[in-house]
Amino acid sequence: MKKIQSEDDLIKFIKRKSCSPKSPYGIGDDAALLKAAPNCVITTDFLVEGVDFKKGEDPKGIGRKVLGMNLSDLAAMGAEPGQALLYAAFPKKNSISSWRRFLKGWNELAKKYKVSLIGGDLSQADRWMIGAVCIGTVKKGKLFTRSKARNGDLLFVTGKLGGSILRKHLNFEPRVRESLFLRENFPVSSCIDLSDGLGLDLPRLLQSSRKGARIQLDQIPISQDAKRLSDKAGKSLIERAFQDGEDFELLFTLSPQYEKKLMQRWRKRFNTPLTMIGDITAKRKIECFIKNQKRSFPQTLWKGFDHFQ
Amino acid sequence: MKKIQSEDDLIKFIKRKSCSPKSPYGIGDDAALLKAAPNCVITTDFLVEGVDFKKGEDPKGIGRKVLGMNLSDLAAMGAEPGQALLYAAFPKKNSISSWRRFLKGWNELAKKYKVSLIGGDLSQADRWMIGAVCIGTVKKGKLFTRSKARNGDLLFVTGKLGGSILRKHLNFEPRVRESLFLRENFPVSSCIDLSDGLGLDLPRLLQSSRKGARIQLDQIPISQDAKRLSDKAGKSLIERAFQDGEDFELLFTLSPQYEKKLMQRWRKRFNTPLTMIGDITAKRKIECFIKNQKRSFPQTLWKGFDHFQ
C-alpha cells in the first residue's frame, strides 16, 4: 500500500506500467504529438473546486483559466491553437446562468486565439471538476520540447513570477503569441510552461535535457503581487517566485548568439517582459548566484506546487 | 436562474454559445474530426465515483471501463483506435496499488486494441473522477456519423440490451472490430453507440438525420441480465432494453440491399449478435410494432440514462 509521494512519481509509475511511447509522441512534455498526424499536438488540464479554486468563485474566471492553462501548454510546444474539447462534472442544482458566465470566460480566450469547441463530456458530481483538451498545430522541425537544452544555452523567462493567487491565476494571458513569434524567428532549444512554479518546472526541463543550470537569483523577475504577499507572510520574495505556481509563463533556452537579436525584436513586439535568468551547464545540478557570487540555497527552494504533497 | 433540464439541452446551449463548427468537425457525434488532421477523430468520456460507479469498486473494472467507453465512441465513428490521454482526480490518501489495479484494467483493452497512452493530467479531489481522451483514425469517405440515415434504411443493433448494471457496464467489449469490419465492407449510412440506452440514443440518431423509424419491439435483443433484473423489479423487459443504458453496443443504419450479405458475413466472423430491429422513415416520429401490429407505447419509453434528470 505504497503512498503516492508526488505527481511526478505517479506519472513515472503510470508511464512505466502503460508502455507509453517516447516523448514527443508520449508522456514527458507539455503536450504530445499525434502519431497519425505529426503536425498536431494534444494536451489536457482540469480544475477541481476546493482544490484549484474556491467554491463560489465566479465561473467566468474558471472558464478563462480552464482554456488558458491548456493554451499555455500548447505555447510551451510552439503550437498554434486549433480545437478544444470541454469536460465537466458539476452539481445537478447548477443553473444555466453559471454556464453562461463560464462560457463568457472561455470565449474571451477562444475568440482571441481562434479555438473551436468540438465536443466533450458532461456529468454530475457534488462539486465542480472541469477541464479542457486542446489540439494545436506545429511546424516540422519547429516543435519545442523539454529535452533539447544544450550546454551554454541561455535560460529565458517571460513575464514576472510569484503571487499569482492574488489575481493572475484567473486572468493570466497564455503566451501563445510569444511562442509563435519564437517559433518563427529563433531556434528555441527547449521550452516548458511554468504551471507549478520555477522550483518544480526548471528541474523538470533540466532532467528531460539531462543538464544542469546556473541561475542568477537577482535576475529573477518578481511580480508586484509576490511583493504584496511577501509583505504579509513569512515567505521570501525568491521563495514566492520559485514556489507559488500558476505563473503560466514560458521558460525556454536559446543559444547565446541570438540573445541580442531576441531582446531587440522582443521589445519592439511585446509588452510582456522577457528576462535572461541563467545558463545551461553539463553538470547535472542547479547552482545559484547573486551578483555573480555563488550562494547556497536550501533544497526546499526546489519545489513548487504539487497536488500530492 | 434557469435549471438545467437535460444533458442534451445543456449541450445545445453550450454549442450555441461557443460557435461550435458543424458536425463532423464540431459537437453532434460520438467523436469529432480534427480540422488540421481530417484523418483523425477525437472523443472524451469520464466517470465520477458515487455517480457512475460505487465507492470501493475494484479499480481494475474502472480502468477497463474508462478506456472502453471512449473506444466505443471511436467505434461509433468507424475509427481505428490510436492514442489516449488519461486524466484523474482522486483522494490524496490513495495508494499506488489502486493505480496498479486501474492500469491492469486499462491495459487489457489498450493492448488488445493497440492504444498508446501519451499524456494526461492528475490532481486530487475527495472522490475519484477519471476520464480518457481517445484519438482514432478514419478513412476518407468511410466516416460514420449520426446524420446520414436515409428513408428505407434498416436499423441494426449489435449485442443484447439492458441489465448492464449487473455486470456488463464494467466488462463490456467495445465494438471496435465490428466497426472496422463494417467500415471496410458496407456503406453504413449512420451510426451511434448505445451509451445512454436505446430510448435516448435512437432519438438522437433520428434527430441528427431528420428522420423517423418503425421499431419492431419483438425483435429487440434483450440480455439475460435484463431478464434477471426484471424478475425482481417492476420494470418490463422492453423498458430495461430501452432505458438501462451503458450497453455500449452499436446502432447503425444500412440500405436493405446489403441485409443478406451483412448477416451472412457477420455470422461467419463474429460471435457478437447482430439484429435488425426496424427501418427508417421520412415521418419524423417513432412508431412501434409487435409482430407487425402497430402498438402505442408510453412516451416514457423514450428516455434513457440522463445525468441531469
Coordinates of C-alpha atoms in Angstrom, one line a residue:
Chain A
M1 CA 0.0 0.0 0.0
K2 CA 2.7 2.4 -1.0
K3 CA 1.5 6.0 -0.8
I4 CA 1.8 8.4 -3.7
Q5 CA 4.7 10.7 -2.9
S6 CA 4.4 13.3 -5.7
E7 CA 2.7 13.9 -9.0
D8 CA 5.9 13.3 -10.9
D9 CA 6.4 9.9 -9.2
L10 CA 2.9 8.8 -10.1
I11 CA 3.4 9.9 -13.7
K12 CA 6.6 7.9 -13.9
F13 CA 4.7 4.8 -12.5
I14 CA 1.9 5.2 -15.0
K15 CA 4.4 5.7 -17.8
R16 CA 6.2 2.5 -16.9
K17 CA 3.1 0.4 -16.5
S18 CA 1.4 1.6 -19.6
C19 CA 4.3 1.3 -22.1
S20 CA 3.9 4.9 -23.2
P21 CA 6.0 5.7 -26.3
K22 CA 9.0 8.1 -26.0
S23 CA 8.4 11.9 -25.9
P24 CA 7.4 13.8 -28.0
Y25 CA 5.0 11.1 -29.0
G26 CA 4.4 10.1 -25.4
I27 CA 4.4 11.3 -21.8
G28 CA 7.1 13.9 -20.9
D29 CA 6.2 17.2 -22.5
D30 CA 3.5 19.8 -22.0
A31 CA 1.6 18.2 -24.9
A32 CA 2.1 15.1 -27.1
L33 CA 2.4 14.7 -30.8
L34 CA -0.3 12.6 -32.6
K35 CA 1.2 9.6 -34.4
A36 CA -1.4 9.7 -37.2
A37 CA -1.0 13.5 -37.6
P38 CA 2.5 14.6 -36.6
N39 CA 1.5 18.2 -37.3
C40 CA -0.8 18.1 -34.3
V41 CA -0.1 18.1 -30.5
I42 CA -2.7 17.4 -27.8
T43 CA -2.9 18.3 -24.1
T44 CA -5.4 18.2 -21.3
D45 CA -5.6 20.0 -17.9
F46 CA -8.5 20.3 -15.5
L47 CA -9.5 22.1 -12.3
V48 CA -11.2 20.8 -9.2
E49 CA -13.4 23.0 -6.9
G50 CA -12.0 23.2 -3.4
V51 CA -8.5 22.3 -4.7
D52 CA -7.7 24.6 -7.6
F53 CA -10.4 27.2 -6.9
K54 CA -12.7 28.2 -4.1
K55 CA -16.4 27.3 -4.0
G56 CA -18.4 30.4 -5.1
E57 CA -15.7 31.6 -7.5
D58 CA -17.1 33.5 -10.5
P59 CA -17.4 30.8 -13.2
K60 CA -16.2 33.4 -15.8
G61 CA -12.7 33.2 -14.3
I62 CA -12.8 29.4 -14.2
G63 CA -13.8 29.3 -17.9
R64 CA -11.0 31.6 -18.9
K65 CA -8.5 29.6 -16.8
V66 CA -9.5 26.1 -18.0
L67 CA -8.9 27.1 -21.6
G68 CA -5.9 29.3 -20.7
M69 CA -3.9 26.7 -18.9
N70 CA -4.3 24.3 -21.9
L71 CA -3.3 27.1 -24.3
S72 CA -0.3 27.7 -22.2
D73 CA 0.7 24.0 -22.7
L74 CA 0.4 24.4 -26.4
A75 CA 2.5 27.6 -26.2
A76 CA 5.2 25.5 -24.4
M77 CA 5.4 23.3 -27.5
G78 CA 5.4 26.1 -30.1
A79 CA 1.9 25.0 -31.2
E80 CA -0.8 27.1 -32.7
P81 CA -4.2 26.5 -31.0
G82 CA -6.9 25.0 -33.1
Q83 CA -9.7 23.0 -31.5
A84 CA -10.8 22.0 -28.0
L85 CA -13.0 19.6 -26.1
L86 CA -14.6 20.6 -22.8
Y87 CA -15.4 18.1 -20.0
A88 CA -17.2 18.9 -16.7
A89 CA -18.9 17.3 -13.7
F90 CA -20.9 19.7 -11.6
P91 CA -23.8 19.7 -9.1
K92 CA -27.3 19.0 -10.5
K93 CA -28.7 22.1 -9.0
N94 CA -26.5 24.3 -11.1
S95 CA -28.1 26.8 -13.3
I96 CA -27.7 27.8 -16.9
S97 CA -26.5 31.2 -15.6
S98 CA -23.3 29.6 -14.2
W99 CA -22.7 28.1 -17.6
R100 CA -23.3 31.4 -19.3
R101 CA -20.6 33.0 -17.1
F102 CA -18.3 30.1 -17.6
L103 CA -18.6 30.3 -21.4
K104 CA -18.1 34.1 -21.2
G105 CA -14.7 33.5 -19.7
W106 CA -13.9 30.6 -22.1
N107 CA -14.9 32.6 -25.1
E108 CA -12.6 35.5 -24.2
L109 CA -9.7 33.3 -25.0
A110 CA -11.4 31.1 -27.6
K111 CA -12.1 34.1 -29.8
K112 CA -8.8 35.7 -29.3
Y113 CA -6.8 32.6 -30.2
K114 CA -9.4 31.1 -32.6
V115 CA -10.2 27.9 -30.7
S116 CA -13.3 26.0 -31.8
L117 CA -15.1 23.8 -29.3
I118 CA -15.7 20.5 -31.0
G119 CA -17.0 18.1 -28.2
G120 CA -16.6 16.9 -24.7
D121 CA -18.5 15.2 -21.9
L122 CA -20.8 16.3 -19.1
S123 CA -21.8 14.6 -15.9
Q124 CA -22.9 15.4 -12.4
A125 CA -20.9 15.4 -9.2
D126 CA -21.1 17.1 -5.8
R127 CA -18.5 19.7 -6.8
W128 CA -17.2 21.2 -10.0
M129 CA -14.5 19.4 -11.9
I130 CA -13.9 21.0 -15.2
G131 CA -11.2 20.5 -17.9
A132 CA -10.3 21.0 -21.5
V133 CA -8.4 19.1 -24.2
C134 CA -6.6 21.3 -26.7
I135 CA -5.3 20.4 -30.1
G136 CA -2.7 22.6 -31.7
T137 CA -0.6 22.5 -34.9
V138 CA 3.1 22.6 -35.1
K139 CA 5.6 23.1 -37.9
K140 CA 8.0 20.5 -38.9
G141 CA 11.4 21.0 -37.2
K142 CA 9.9 23.7 -35.0
L143 CA 8.4 21.7 -32.2
F144 CA 9.6 22.8 -28.7
T145 CA 10.3 20.1 -26.2
R146 CA 11.8 19.9 -22.7
S147 CA 14.6 17.6 -23.7
K148 CA 17.0 19.5 -26.1
A149 CA 18.6 22.2 -24.0
R150 CA 22.4 22.4 -24.8
N151 CA 25.4 23.3 -22.8
G152 CA 25.9 27.1 -22.9
D153 CA 22.3 27.9 -23.9
L154 CA 20.8 30.8 -22.1
L155 CA 17.7 30.5 -20.0
F156 CA 14.9 33.0 -20.6
V157 CA 11.6 33.5 -18.8
T158 CA 8.6 35.6 -19.9
G159 CA 6.6 37.8 -17.6
K160 CA 7.1 38.1 -13.8
L161 CA 6.8 35.3 -11.3
G162 CA 5.1 34.6 -8.0
G163 CA 2.0 35.8 -6.2
S164 CA -0.4 34.6 -8.9
I165 CA -3.0 33.6 -6.2
L166 CA -3.9 37.3 -5.8
R167 CA -5.1 37.8 -9.3
K168 CA -3.2 36.3 -12.1
H169 CA -4.2 32.7 -11.7
L170 CA -7.6 33.6 -13.1
N171 CA -6.7 36.1 -15.7
F172 CA -3.3 35.3 -17.0
E173 CA -2.6 35.6 -20.7
P174 CA -1.3 32.3 -22.2
R175 CA 1.9 33.1 -24.1
V176 CA 0.5 31.9 -27.4
R177 CA 1.6 34.9 -29.5
E178 CA 5.1 35.0 -27.8
S179 CA 5.5 31.3 -28.5
L180 CA 4.6 31.6 -32.2
F181 CA 6.9 34.6 -32.6
L182 CA 9.7 32.5 -31.1
R183 CA 8.9 29.5 -33.3
E184 CA 9.0 31.7 -36.5
N185 CA 12.2 33.5 -35.6
F186 CA 14.5 31.7 -33.2
P187 CA 15.8 28.1 -32.9
V188 CA 14.5 27.6 -29.3
S189 CA 16.2 24.5 -28.0
S190 CA 13.8 23.6 -25.1
C191 CA 10.7 25.1 -23.5
I192 CA 8.3 24.4 -20.6
D193 CA 5.4 26.4 -19.2
L194 CA 5.6 27.4 -15.6
S195 CA 2.4 25.9 -14.2
D196 CA 3.8 24.5 -10.9
G197 CA 6.5 27.2 -10.3
L198 CA 10.1 27.6 -11.4
G199 CA 11.1 25.5 -8.4
L200 CA 9.5 22.4 -9.9
D201 CA 9.4 23.2 -13.6
L202 CA 13.0 24.2 -14.1
P203 CA 14.2 20.9 -12.6
R204 CA 11.7 19.1 -15.0
L205 CA 13.2 20.8 -18.0
L206 CA 16.8 20.1 -16.9
Q207 CA 16.0 16.5 -16.1
S208 CA 14.5 16.0 -19.5
S209 CA 17.5 17.5 -21.2
R210 CA 20.0 15.7 -18.8
K211 CA 21.6 19.1 -18.0
G212 CA 22.2 21.5 -15.1
A213 CA 22.0 25.2 -14.8
R214 CA 23.4 28.3 -13.2
I215 CA 20.7 30.6 -12.0
Q216 CA 21.2 34.3 -11.4
L217 CA 18.8 34.8 -8.5
D218 CA 19.0 38.6 -8.6
Q219 CA 17.8 38.4 -12.2
I220 CA 14.5 36.5 -11.5
P221 CA 11.6 38.8 -12.5
I222 CA 9.3 39.1 -9.5
S223 CA 5.7 40.2 -9.7
Q224 CA 4.2 43.1 -7.7
D225 CA 1.7 40.6 -6.3
A226 CA 4.5 38.4 -5.0
K227 CA 5.8 41.5 -3.2
R228 CA 2.4 42.3 -1.8
L229 CA 2.1 38.7 -0.4
S230 CA 5.6 38.7 1.0
D231 CA 4.9 41.8 3.0
K232 CA 2.2 39.9 4.9
A233 CA 3.6 36.3 5.1
G234 CA 6.9 34.8 6.2
K235 CA 8.0 33.8 2.7
S236 CA 10.9 35.5 0.9
L237 CA 10.4 37.0 -2.5
I238 CA 12.5 34.4 -4.1
E239 CA 10.6 31.6 -2.5
R240 CA 7.4 33.1 -3.9
A241 CA 8.9 33.3 -7.4
F242 CA 10.0 29.7 -7.2
Q243 CA 7.1 28.1 -5.4
D244 CA 3.9 29.9 -5.8
G245 CA 3.0 28.2 -9.1
E246 CA 0.4 29.1 -11.7
D247 CA 2.6 31.8 -13.4
F248 CA 1.8 30.3 -16.8
E249 CA 4.9 31.9 -18.2
L250 CA 7.3 30.3 -20.7
L251 CA 10.8 29.2 -19.6
F252 CA 13.0 28.4 -22.6
T253 CA 16.5 28.0 -23.8
L254 CA 18.3 29.5 -26.7
S255 CA 21.9 29.6 -27.9
P256 CA 23.7 32.8 -26.7
Q257 CA 24.4 34.0 -30.2
Y258 CA 20.7 35.0 -30.5
E259 CA 20.4 36.9 -27.2
K260 CA 20.9 40.4 -28.6
K261 CA 18.6 40.0 -31.6
L262 CA 16.0 38.3 -29.4
M263 CA 15.9 41.1 -26.9
Q264 CA 15.7 43.8 -29.5
R265 CA 13.0 42.2 -31.5
W266 CA 11.0 41.2 -28.4
R267 CA 10.9 44.7 -27.0
K268 CA 9.6 46.1 -30.3
R269 CA 6.9 43.5 -30.4
F270 CA 5.6 42.7 -26.9
N271 CA 4.9 44.4 -23.7
T272 CA 5.4 41.1 -21.9
P273 CA 8.7 41.2 -20.1
L274 CA 11.5 38.8 -21.2
T275 CA 14.4 38.1 -18.8
M276 CA 17.6 36.1 -19.1
I277 CA 17.9 34.3 -15.8
G278 CA 20.9 31.9 -16.2
D279 CA 22.5 29.4 -18.5
I280 CA 22.7 25.6 -19.1
T281 CA 25.6 23.5 -17.8
A282 CA 26.8 20.0 -18.3
K283 CA 26.9 19.2 -14.6
R284 CA 23.6 17.8 -13.6
K285 CA 22.8 20.2 -10.8
I286 CA 21.5 23.7 -10.2
E287 CA 23.8 26.4 -8.9
C288 CA 22.6 29.8 -7.6
F289 CA 24.3 33.1 -7.9
I290 CA 23.7 36.6 -6.6
K291 CA 25.6 39.3 -8.5
N292 CA 27.8 36.5 -9.8
Q293 CA 28.7 35.3 -6.3
K294 CA 27.8 31.6 -5.8
R295 CA 25.3 31.1 -3.0
S296 CA 24.0 28.0 -1.4
F297 CA 20.2 27.7 -1.0
P298 CA 18.1 25.4 0.9
Q299 CA 16.9 22.4 -1.1
T300 CA 13.3 23.4 -0.2
L301 CA 13.6 26.1 -2.8
W302 CA 13.4 23.4 -5.4
K303 CA 9.9 22.6 -5.1
G304 CA 6.7 24.2 -6.3
F305 CA 3.0 23.3 -6.2
D306 CA 2.4 19.6 -6.1
H307 CA -1.1 18.2 -5.8
F308 CA 0.1 15.3 -3.7
Q309 CA 2.5 16.8 -1.2
Chain B
M1 CA -31.5 31.1 -12.8
K2 CA -33.0 28.5 -15.3
K3 CA -32.3 25.0 -14.2
I4 CA -30.6 22.5 -16.5
Q5 CA -33.3 20.2 -17.8
S6 CA -31.2 17.5 -19.5
E7 CA -27.7 16.8 -20.8
D8 CA -28.8 17.3 -24.4
D9 CA -30.3 20.7 -23.5
L10 CA -27.1 21.8 -21.9
I11 CA -25.1 20.6 -24.9
K12 CA -27.3 22.6 -27.2
F13 CA -26.8 25.7 -25.0
I14 CA -23.0 25.3 -25.0
K15 CA -23.0 24.6 -28.7
R16 CA -24.9 27.8 -29.4
K17 CA -22.8 30.0 -27.1
S18 CA -19.5 28.7 -28.2
C19 CA -20.0 28.9 -32.0
S20 CA -19.0 25.3 -32.4
P21 CA -18.5 24.3 -36.1
K22 CA -20.9 21.9 -37.8
S23 CA -20.6 18.2 -37.2
P24 CA -18.5 16.1 -38.0
Y25 CA -16.0 18.9 -37.2
G26 CA -18.0 20.0 -34.2
I27 CA -20.4 18.9 -31.5
G28 CA -23.0 16.4 -32.5
D29 CA -21.4 13.0 -33.0
D30 CA -19.7 10.4 -30.7
A31 CA -16.3 11.9 -31.7
A32 CA -15.2 15.0 -33.7
L33 CA -12.9 15.3 -36.7
L34 CA -9.7 17.3 -36.3
K35 CA -9.5 20.2 -38.7
A36 CA -5.8 20.1 -39.1
A37 CA -5.9 16.3 -39.5
P38 CA -9.1 15.1 -41.1
N39 CA -7.9 11.5 -40.8
C40 CA -8.3 11.8 -37.0
V41 CA -11.3 11.9 -34.7
I42 CA -11.2 12.7 -31.0
T43 CA -13.5 11.9 -28.1
T44 CA -13.6 12.2 -24.3
D45 CA -15.7 10.5 -21.6
F46 CA -15.2 10.3 -17.8
L47 CA -16.6 8.6 -14.8
V48 CA -17.4 10.0 -11.3
E49 CA -17.3 7.9 -8.1
G50 CA -20.7 7.8 -6.5
V51 CA -22.4 8.7 -9.8
D52 CA -21.1 6.3 -12.4
F53 CA -19.6 3.7 -10.0
K54 CA -19.7 2.9 -6.3
K55 CA -17.1 3.8 -3.8
G56 CA -14.9 0.8 -3.2
E57 CA -15.4 -0.6 -6.7
D58 CA -12.3 -2.6 -8.0
P59 CA -10.2 0.0 -9.9
K60 CA -9.5 -2.7 -12.5
G61 CA -13.1 -2.5 -13.7
I62 CA -12.9 1.3 -13.7
G63 CA -9.7 1.3 -15.8
R64 CA -11.2 -1.0 -18.3
K65 CA -14.4 1.0 -18.5
V66 CA -12.8 4.4 -18.8
L67 CA -10.9 3.3 -21.9
G68 CA -13.7 1.1 -23.2
M69 CA -16.3 3.8 -23.3
N70 CA -14.1 6.0 -25.3
L71 CA -13.2 3.2 -27.7
S72 CA -16.9 2.6 -28.1
D73 CA -17.2 6.3 -29.2
L74 CA -14.5 5.7 -31.7
A75 CA -16.3 2.5 -32.9
A76 CA -19.4 4.6 -33.5
M77 CA -17.4 6.8 -35.9
G78 CA -15.8 3.9 -37.8
A79 CA -12.4 4.9 -36.3
E80 CA -9.4 2.8 -35.6
P81 CA -8.0 3.5 -32.0
G82 CA -4.6 5.0 -31.8
Q83 CA -3.6 7.1 -28.8
A84 CA -5.1 8.2 -25.5
L85 CA -4.8 10.7 -22.7
L86 CA -5.7 9.9 -19.1
Y87 CA -7.0 12.4 -16.6
A88 CA -7.8 11.8 -13.0
A89 CA -8.6 13.5 -9.7
F90 CA -8.6 11.2 -6.6
P91 CA -8.1 11.3 -2.9
K92 CA -4.6 12.1 -1.7
K93 CA -4.5 9.0 0.6
N94 CA -4.8 6.7 -2.4
S95 CA -2.1 4.2 -2.9
I96 CA 0.0 3.0 -5.8
S97 CA -1.8 -0.3 -5.5
S98 CA -5.2 1.3 -6.6
W99 CA -3.3 2.7 -9.6
R100 CA -1.8 -0.7 -10.4
R101 CA -5.3 -2.3 -10.5
F102 CA -6.6 0.6 -12.5
L103 CA -3.9 0.2 -15.1
K104 CA -4.4 -3.5 -15.2
G105 CA -7.9 -2.9 -16.4
W106 CA -6.9 -0.1 -18.8
N107 CA -4.1 -2.2 -20.3
E108 CA -6.5 -5.2 -21.0
L109 CA -8.1 -3.0 -23.7
A110 CA -5.1 -0.8 -24.5
K111 CA -3.1 -3.9 -25.5
K112 CA -6.0 -5.6 -27.4
Y113 CA -6.7 -2.5 -29.4
K114 CA -3.2 -1.1 -29.6
V115 CA -3.8 2.2 -27.8
S116 CA -0.7 4.2 -26.6
L117 CA -1.0 6.4 -23.5
I118 CA 0.6 9.7 -24.5
G119 CA -0.3 12.1 -21.7
G120 CA -2.9 13.5 -19.3
D121 CA -3.4 15.3 -16.1
L122 CA -3.5 14.3 -12.4
S123 CA -4.9 16.1 -9.4
Q124 CA -6.5 15.4 -6.1
A125 CA -10.2 15.5 -5.0
D126 CA -12.3 14.0 -2.3
R127 CA -13.6 11.3 -4.7
W128 CA -12.4 9.7 -7.9
M129 CA -13.2 11.4 -11.2
I130 CA -11.4 9.7 -14.0
G131 CA -11.5 10.0 -17.8
A132 CA -9.8 9.4 -21.1
V133 CA -9.4 11.2 -24.4
C134 CA -9.1 8.9 -27.4
I135 CA -7.8 9.7 -30.8
G136 CA -8.6 7.3 -33.7
T137 CA -8.0 7.3 -37.4
V138 CA -10.7 7.2 -40.1
K139 CA -10.7 6.5 -43.8
K140 CA -11.8 9.1 -46.3
G141 CA -15.4 8.7 -47.2
K142 CA -15.8 6.0 -44.6
L143 CA -16.6 8.1 -41.5
F144 CA -19.8 7.1 -39.7
T145 CA -21.9 9.9 -38.4
R146 CA -25.4 10.2 -36.8
S147 CA -26.8 12.4 -39.5
K148 CA -27.0 10.4 -42.8
A149 CA -29.7 7.7 -42.2
R150 CA -31.9 7.5 -45.4
N151 CA -35.5 6.6 -45.8
G152 CA -35.9 2.8 -46.1
D153 CA -32.5 2.0 -44.5
L154 CA -32.6 -0.8 -42.0
L155 CA -31.7 -0.3 -38.3
F156 CA -29.3 -2.8 -36.8
V157 CA -28.1 -3.3 -33.3
T158 CA -25.1 -5.3 -32.1
G159 CA -25.2 -7.4 -28.9
K160 CA -28.1 -7.6 -26.4
L161 CA -29.6 -4.7 -24.5
G162 CA -30.5 -3.9 -20.9
G163 CA -29.4 -5.0 -17.4
S164 CA -25.8 -3.8 -17.9
I165 CA -25.6 -2.7 -14.2
L166 CA -25.3 -6.4 -13.1
R167 CA -22.0 -7.0 -14.9
K168 CA -21.6 -5.7 -18.4
H169 CA -21.1 -2.0 -17.5
L170 CA -17.6 -2.9 -16.2
N171 CA -16.6 -5.5 -18.6
F172 CA -18.3 -4.8 -22.0
E173 CA -16.3 -5.2 -25.1
P174 CA -16.2 -2.0 -27.2
R175 CA -17.3 -2.9 -30.7
V176 CA -14.0 -1.8 -32.3
R177 CA -13.5 -4.9 -34.5
E178 CA -17.2 -4.9 -35.6
S179 CA -17.0 -1.3 -36.5
L180 CA -13.8 -1.7 -38.6
F181 CA -15.4 -4.7 -40.4
L182 CA -18.4 -2.6 -41.2
R183 CA -16.3 0.3 -42.4
E184 CA -14.3 -2.0 -44.7
N185 CA -17.2 -3.9 -46.2
F186 CA -20.5 -2.0 -46.0
P187 CA -21.7 1.6 -46.7
V188 CA -23.1 2.2 -43.2
S189 CA -25.2 5.4 -43.5
S190 CA -25.4 6.4 -39.8
C191 CA -24.1 5.0 -36.5
I192 CA -24.2 5.8 -32.8
D193 CA -23.1 3.9 -29.7
L194 CA -25.7 3.0 -27.1
S195 CA -24.3 4.6 -24.0
D196 CA -27.4 6.1 -22.6
G197 CA -29.9 3.4 -23.8
L198 CA -31.8 2.9 -27.0
G199 CA -34.6 5.1 -25.6
L200 CA -32.3 8.2 -25.7
D201 CA -29.7 7.2 -28.4
L202 CA -32.2 6.1 -31.1
P203 CA -34.0 9.5 -30.9
R204 CA -30.5 11.3 -31.0
L205 CA -29.6 9.4 -34.3
L206 CA -33.0 10.1 -35.8
Q207 CA -32.9 13.8 -34.8
S208 CA -29.5 14.2 -36.4
S209 CA -30.7 12.5 -39.6
R210 CA -34.0 14.4 -39.5
K211 CA -35.8 11.1 -39.9
G212 CA -38.3 8.7 -38.0
A213 CA -38.3 5.0 -37.6
R214 CA -40.5 1.9 -37.3
I215 CA -39.3 -0.3 -34.5
Q216 CA -40.2 -4.0 -34.2
L217 CA -40.3 -4.3 -30.4
D218 CA -40.4 -8.1 -30.5
Q219 CA -37.1 -8.1 -32.4
I220 CA -35.2 -6.1 -29.8
P221 CA -32.4 -8.3 -28.5
I222 CA -32.7 -8.5 -24.7
S223 CA -29.9 -9.6 -22.4
Q224 CA -30.1 -12.3 -19.8
D225 CA -29.2 -9.8 -17.2
A226 CA -32.1 -7.6 -18.2
K227 CA -34.3 -10.6 -17.6
R228 CA -32.7 -11.3 -14.2
L229 CA -33.4 -7.7 -13.2
S230 CA -36.9 -7.6 -14.5
D231 CA -37.8 -10.7 -12.4
K232 CA -37.0 -8.7 -9.3
A233 CA -38.2 -5.2 -10.1
G234 CA -41.3 -3.7 -11.6
K235 CA -39.8 -2.8 -15.0
S236 CA -40.8 -4.6 -18.2
L237 CA -38.1 -6.2 -20.3
I238 CA -38.6 -3.7 -23.1
E239 CA -38.2 -0.8 -20.6
R240 CA -34.9 -2.3 -19.5
A241 CA -33.7 -2.6 -23.0
F242 CA -34.6 1.0 -23.8
Q243 CA -33.7 2.7 -20.6
D244 CA -31.0 0.9 -18.7
G245 CA -28.1 2.5 -20.6
E246 CA -24.4 1.5 -20.7
D247 CA -25.0 -1.2 -23.3
F248 CA -22.1 0.1 -25.4
E249 CA -23.5 -1.6 -28.5
L250 CA -23.6 -0.1 -31.9
L251 CA -26.9 1.1 -33.5
F252 CA -26.4 1.7 -37.2
T253 CA -28.3 2.0 -40.5
L254 CA -27.7 0.4 -43.8
S255 CA -29.6 0.1 -47.1
P256 CA -31.7 -3.0 -47.3
Q257 CA -29.9 -4.3 -50.3
Y258 CA -27.0 -5.3 -48.1
E259 CA -29.0 -7.1 -45.4
K260 CA -28.5 -10.6 -46.5
K261 CA -24.8 -10.2 -47.3
L262 CA -24.2 -8.5 -43.9
M263 CA -25.9 -11.2 -41.9
Q264 CA -24.1 -14.0 -43.7
R265 CA -20.6 -12.4 -43.4
W266 CA -21.2 -11.2 -39.8
R267 CA -22.2 -14.7 -38.5
K268 CA -19.0 -16.2 -40.0
R269 CA -16.9 -13.6 -38.4
F270 CA -18.3 -12.6 -35.0
N271 CA -20.0 -14.2 -32.0
T272 CA -21.5 -10.8 -31.3
P273 CA -25.2 -10.9 -32.1
L274 CA -26.5 -8.6 -34.8
T275 CA -30.2 -7.9 -35.0
M276 CA -32.3 -5.9 -37.5
I277 CA -34.8 -4.0 -35.3
G278 CA -36.6 -1.7 -37.7
D279 CA -36.4 0.7 -40.5
I280 CA -36.0 4.4 -41.2
T281 CA -39.0 6.5 -42.3
A282 CA -39.5 10.1 -43.6
K283 CA -42.1 11.0 -41.0
R284 CA -40.2 12.4 -38.0
K285 CA -41.6 10.1 -35.3
I286 CA -41.0 6.7 -33.9
E287 CA -43.7 4.0 -34.4
C288 CA -43.6 0.7 -32.6
F289 CA -44.8 -2.7 -33.8
I290 CA -45.2 -6.1 -32.3
K291 CA -45.5 -8.9 -34.9
N292 CA -46.1 -6.2 -37.5
Q293 CA -49.1 -4.9 -35.5
K294 CA -48.8 -1.2 -34.6
R295 CA -48.8 -0.6 -30.9
S296 CA -48.8 2.6 -28.9
F297 CA -46.3 3.0 -26.2
P298 CA -46.0 5.5 -23.4
Q299 CA -43.7 8.4 -24.1
T300 CA -41.7 7.5 -21.1
L301 CA -40.2 4.7 -23.1
W302 CA -38.3 7.3 -25.0
K303 CA -35.8 8.1 -22.4
G304 CA -32.7 6.6 -21.1
F305 CA -30.0 7.5 -18.6
D306 CA -29.5 11.2 -18.2
H307 CA -27.1 12.7 -15.7
F308 CA -29.3 15.7 -15.1
Q309 CA -32.8 14.1 -14.8

